[in-house]
mmCIF file of C-alpha atoms in Angstrom:
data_model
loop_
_atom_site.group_PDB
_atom_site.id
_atom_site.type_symbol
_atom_site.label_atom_id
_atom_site.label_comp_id
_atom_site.label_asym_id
_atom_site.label_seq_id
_atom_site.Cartn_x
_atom_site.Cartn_y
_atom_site.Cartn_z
ATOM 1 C CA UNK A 1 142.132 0.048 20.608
ATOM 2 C CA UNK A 2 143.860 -1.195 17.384
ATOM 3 C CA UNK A 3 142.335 0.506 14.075
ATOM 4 C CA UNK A 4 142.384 -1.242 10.787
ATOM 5 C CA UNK A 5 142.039 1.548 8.819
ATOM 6 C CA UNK A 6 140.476 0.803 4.769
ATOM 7 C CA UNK A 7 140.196 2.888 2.342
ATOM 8 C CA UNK A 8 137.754 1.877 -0.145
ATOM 9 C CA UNK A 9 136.155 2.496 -3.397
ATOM 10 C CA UNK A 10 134.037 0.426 -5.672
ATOM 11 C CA UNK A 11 136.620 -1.884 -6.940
ATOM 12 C CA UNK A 12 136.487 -5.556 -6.102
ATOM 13 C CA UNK A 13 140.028 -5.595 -4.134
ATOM 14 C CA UNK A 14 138.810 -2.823 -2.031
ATOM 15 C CA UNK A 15 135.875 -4.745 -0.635
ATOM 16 C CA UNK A 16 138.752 -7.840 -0.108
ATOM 17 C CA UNK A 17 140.596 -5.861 1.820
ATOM 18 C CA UNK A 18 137.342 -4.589 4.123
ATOM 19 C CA UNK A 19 136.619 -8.142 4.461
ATOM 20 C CA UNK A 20 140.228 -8.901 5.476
ATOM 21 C CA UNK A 21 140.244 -5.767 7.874
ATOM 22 C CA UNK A 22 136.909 -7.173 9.480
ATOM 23 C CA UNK A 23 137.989 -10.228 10.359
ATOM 24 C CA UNK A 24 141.142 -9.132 12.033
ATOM 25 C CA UNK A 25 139.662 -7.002 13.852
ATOM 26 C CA UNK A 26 137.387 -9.554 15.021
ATOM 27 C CA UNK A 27 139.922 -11.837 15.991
ATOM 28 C CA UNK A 28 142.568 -9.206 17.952
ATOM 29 C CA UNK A 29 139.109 -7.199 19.375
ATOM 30 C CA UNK A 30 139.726 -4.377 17.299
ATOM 31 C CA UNK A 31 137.600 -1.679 14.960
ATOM 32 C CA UNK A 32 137.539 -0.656 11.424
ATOM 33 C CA UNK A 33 137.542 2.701 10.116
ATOM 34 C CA UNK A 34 136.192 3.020 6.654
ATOM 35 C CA UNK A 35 137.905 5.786 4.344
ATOM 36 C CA UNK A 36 136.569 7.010 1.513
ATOM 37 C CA UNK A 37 138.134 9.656 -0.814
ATOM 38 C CA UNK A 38 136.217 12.155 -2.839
ATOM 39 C CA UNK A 39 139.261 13.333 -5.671
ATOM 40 C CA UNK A 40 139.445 17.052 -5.426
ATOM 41 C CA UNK A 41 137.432 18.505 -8.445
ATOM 42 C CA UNK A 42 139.237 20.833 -11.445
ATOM 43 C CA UNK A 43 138.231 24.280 -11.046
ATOM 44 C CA UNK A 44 134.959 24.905 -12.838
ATOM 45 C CA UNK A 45 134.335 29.121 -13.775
ATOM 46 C CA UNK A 46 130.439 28.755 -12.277
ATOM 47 C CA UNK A 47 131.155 28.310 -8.700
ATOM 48 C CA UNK A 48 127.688 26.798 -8.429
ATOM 49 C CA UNK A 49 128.434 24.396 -10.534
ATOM 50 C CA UNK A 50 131.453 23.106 -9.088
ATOM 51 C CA UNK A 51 129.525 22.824 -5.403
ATOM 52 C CA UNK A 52 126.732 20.687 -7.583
ATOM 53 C CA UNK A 53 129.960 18.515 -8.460
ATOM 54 C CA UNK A 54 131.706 18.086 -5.039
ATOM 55 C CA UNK A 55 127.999 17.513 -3.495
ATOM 56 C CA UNK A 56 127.724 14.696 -5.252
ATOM 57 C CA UNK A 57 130.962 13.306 -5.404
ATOM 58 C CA UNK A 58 130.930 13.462 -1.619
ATOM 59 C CA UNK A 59 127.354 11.459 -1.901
ATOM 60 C CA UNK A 60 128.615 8.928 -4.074
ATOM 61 C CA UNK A 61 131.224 8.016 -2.092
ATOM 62 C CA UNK A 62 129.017 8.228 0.990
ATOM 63 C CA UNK A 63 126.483 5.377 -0.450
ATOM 64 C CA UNK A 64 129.625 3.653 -1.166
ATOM 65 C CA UNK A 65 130.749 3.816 2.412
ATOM 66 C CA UNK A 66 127.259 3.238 4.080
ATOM 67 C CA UNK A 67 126.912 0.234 1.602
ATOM 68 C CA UNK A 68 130.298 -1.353 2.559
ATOM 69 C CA UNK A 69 129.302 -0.922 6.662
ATOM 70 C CA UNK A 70 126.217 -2.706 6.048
ATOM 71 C CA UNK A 71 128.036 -5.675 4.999
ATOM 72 C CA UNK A 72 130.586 -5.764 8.002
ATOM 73 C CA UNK A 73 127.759 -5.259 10.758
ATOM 74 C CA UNK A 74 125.924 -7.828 8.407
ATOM 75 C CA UNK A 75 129.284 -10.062 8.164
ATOM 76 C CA UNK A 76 131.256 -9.594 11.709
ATOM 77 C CA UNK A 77 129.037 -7.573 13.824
ATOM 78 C CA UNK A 78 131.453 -4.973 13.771
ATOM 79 C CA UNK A 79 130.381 -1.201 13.660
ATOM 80 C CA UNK A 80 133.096 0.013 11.489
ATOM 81 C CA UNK A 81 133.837 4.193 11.931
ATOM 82 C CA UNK A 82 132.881 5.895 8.378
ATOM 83 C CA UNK A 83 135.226 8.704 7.360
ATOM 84 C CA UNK A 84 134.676 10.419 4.006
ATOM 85 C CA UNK A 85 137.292 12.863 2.608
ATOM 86 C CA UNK A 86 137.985 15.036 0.071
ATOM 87 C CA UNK A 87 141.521 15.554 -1.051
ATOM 88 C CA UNK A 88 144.403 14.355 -3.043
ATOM 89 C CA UNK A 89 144.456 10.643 -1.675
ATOM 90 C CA UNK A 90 148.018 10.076 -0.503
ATOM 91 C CA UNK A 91 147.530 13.220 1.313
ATOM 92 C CA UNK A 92 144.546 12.530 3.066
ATOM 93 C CA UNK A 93 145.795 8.852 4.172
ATOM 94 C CA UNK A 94 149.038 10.133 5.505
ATOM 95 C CA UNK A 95 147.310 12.888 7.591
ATOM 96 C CA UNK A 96 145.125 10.629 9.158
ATOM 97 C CA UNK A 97 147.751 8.109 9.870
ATOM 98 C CA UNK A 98 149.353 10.804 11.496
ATOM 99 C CA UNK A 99 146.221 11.849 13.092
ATOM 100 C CA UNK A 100 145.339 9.132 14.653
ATOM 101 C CA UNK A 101 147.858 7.114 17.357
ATOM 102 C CA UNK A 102 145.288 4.532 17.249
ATOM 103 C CA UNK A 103 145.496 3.247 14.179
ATOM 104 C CA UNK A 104 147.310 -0.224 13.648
ATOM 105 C CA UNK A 105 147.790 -1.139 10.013
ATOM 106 C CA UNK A 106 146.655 0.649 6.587
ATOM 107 C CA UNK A 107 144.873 -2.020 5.031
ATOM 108 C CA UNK A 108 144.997 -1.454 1.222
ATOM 109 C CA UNK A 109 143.665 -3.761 -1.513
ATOM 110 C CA UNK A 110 145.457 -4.525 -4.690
ATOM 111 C CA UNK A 111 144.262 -5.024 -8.059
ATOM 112 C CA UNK A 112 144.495 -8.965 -9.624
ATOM 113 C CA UNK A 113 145.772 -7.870 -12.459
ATOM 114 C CA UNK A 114 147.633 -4.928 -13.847
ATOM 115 C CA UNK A 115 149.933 -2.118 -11.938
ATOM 116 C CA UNK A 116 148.975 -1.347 -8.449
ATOM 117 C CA UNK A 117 146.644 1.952 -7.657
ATOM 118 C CA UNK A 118 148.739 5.226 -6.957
ATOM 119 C CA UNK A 119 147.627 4.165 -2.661
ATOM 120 C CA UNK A 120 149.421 1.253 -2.823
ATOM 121 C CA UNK A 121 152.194 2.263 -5.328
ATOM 122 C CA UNK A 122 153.117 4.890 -2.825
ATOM 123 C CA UNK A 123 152.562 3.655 0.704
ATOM 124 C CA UNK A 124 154.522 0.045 -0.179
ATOM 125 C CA UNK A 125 156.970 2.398 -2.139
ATOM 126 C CA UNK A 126 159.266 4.884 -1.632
ATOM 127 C CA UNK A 127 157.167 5.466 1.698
ATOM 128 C CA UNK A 128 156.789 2.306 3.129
ATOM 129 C CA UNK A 129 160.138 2.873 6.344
ATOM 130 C CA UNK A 130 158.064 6.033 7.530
ATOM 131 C CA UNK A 131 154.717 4.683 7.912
ATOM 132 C CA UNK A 132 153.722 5.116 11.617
ATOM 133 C CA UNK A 133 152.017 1.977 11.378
ATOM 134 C CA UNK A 134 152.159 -1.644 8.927
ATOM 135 C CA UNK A 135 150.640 -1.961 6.030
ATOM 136 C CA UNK A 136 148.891 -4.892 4.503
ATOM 137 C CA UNK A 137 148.060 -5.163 0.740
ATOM 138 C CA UNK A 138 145.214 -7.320 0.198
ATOM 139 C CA UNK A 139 145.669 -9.089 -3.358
ATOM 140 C CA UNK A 140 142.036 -8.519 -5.195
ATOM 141 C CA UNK A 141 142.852 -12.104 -6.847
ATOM 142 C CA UNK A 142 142.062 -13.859 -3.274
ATOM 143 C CA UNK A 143 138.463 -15.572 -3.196
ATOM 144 C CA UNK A 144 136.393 -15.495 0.242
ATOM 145 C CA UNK A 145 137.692 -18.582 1.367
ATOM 146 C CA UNK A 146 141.207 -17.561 1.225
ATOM 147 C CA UNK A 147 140.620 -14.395 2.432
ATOM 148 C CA UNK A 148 138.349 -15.650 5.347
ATOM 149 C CA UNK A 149 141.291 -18.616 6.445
ATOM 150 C CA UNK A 150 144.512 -16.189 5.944
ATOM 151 C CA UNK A 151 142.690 -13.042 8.250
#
């Protein structure tokens, strides 16, 4: 089955390109897979208190994720698959693209204004030839209508 996989994170280009990613995988009968990163925390001297910290990082970005699949079941009736990591960000992306056969095209939004995230900086940079996959960088500037016509 092709995979769109999306990372997301509560920026409005990431919930264009979940919207793009939907509707693709609508059209070519495909799924979604939902990616959200937790940032690796600094090392705290109380170990307690650096489990309190990761605990809720890794909620955080769970409500994030269980918000954004609520809108695509809402949206395209498609039951996306919700992955939540913790780890440096490129690293985490590249292992699961090489994880996962499956997966079809990184789907990566970009901010409307201003340089592009370190995700998209990297993956459309210097390691764009030795993706296993395509990648598609939604611009953040692109309404719904756009979006909806051009997926």
């Amino acid at each position: 089955m092709r995979i769109y996989l999306v990372v997301v994170d509560e920026t409005r280009e990431a919930e264009a390109a979940l919207r793009f990613a939907a509707r693709r995988a609508a059209k070519t009968g495909g799924a979604v897979q939902i990616l959200a990163l937790v940032p690796p925390t600094e090392f705290v001297q109380w170990g307690g208190v650096q489990a309190t910290i990761e605990e809720e990082a890794r909620q955080r970005a769970e409500a994030l994720v269980t918000g954004a699949a609520g809108t695509l079941v809402e949206e395209s009736g498609i039951r996306p698959v919700i992955t939540v990591r913790q780890g440096d960000p490129v690293t985490v992306v590249r292992k699961m693209l090489d994880d996962n056969d499956d997966i079809a095209a990184l789907v990566l939004g970009a901010a409307a204004v201003g340089p592009p995230g370190p995700l998209v900086a990297h993956f459309a940079g210097a390691e764009a030839g030795r993706l296993p996959c395509p990648i598609m960088v939604i611009p953040g500037s692109l309404d719904r209508e756009t979006l909806d016509r051009l997926s």
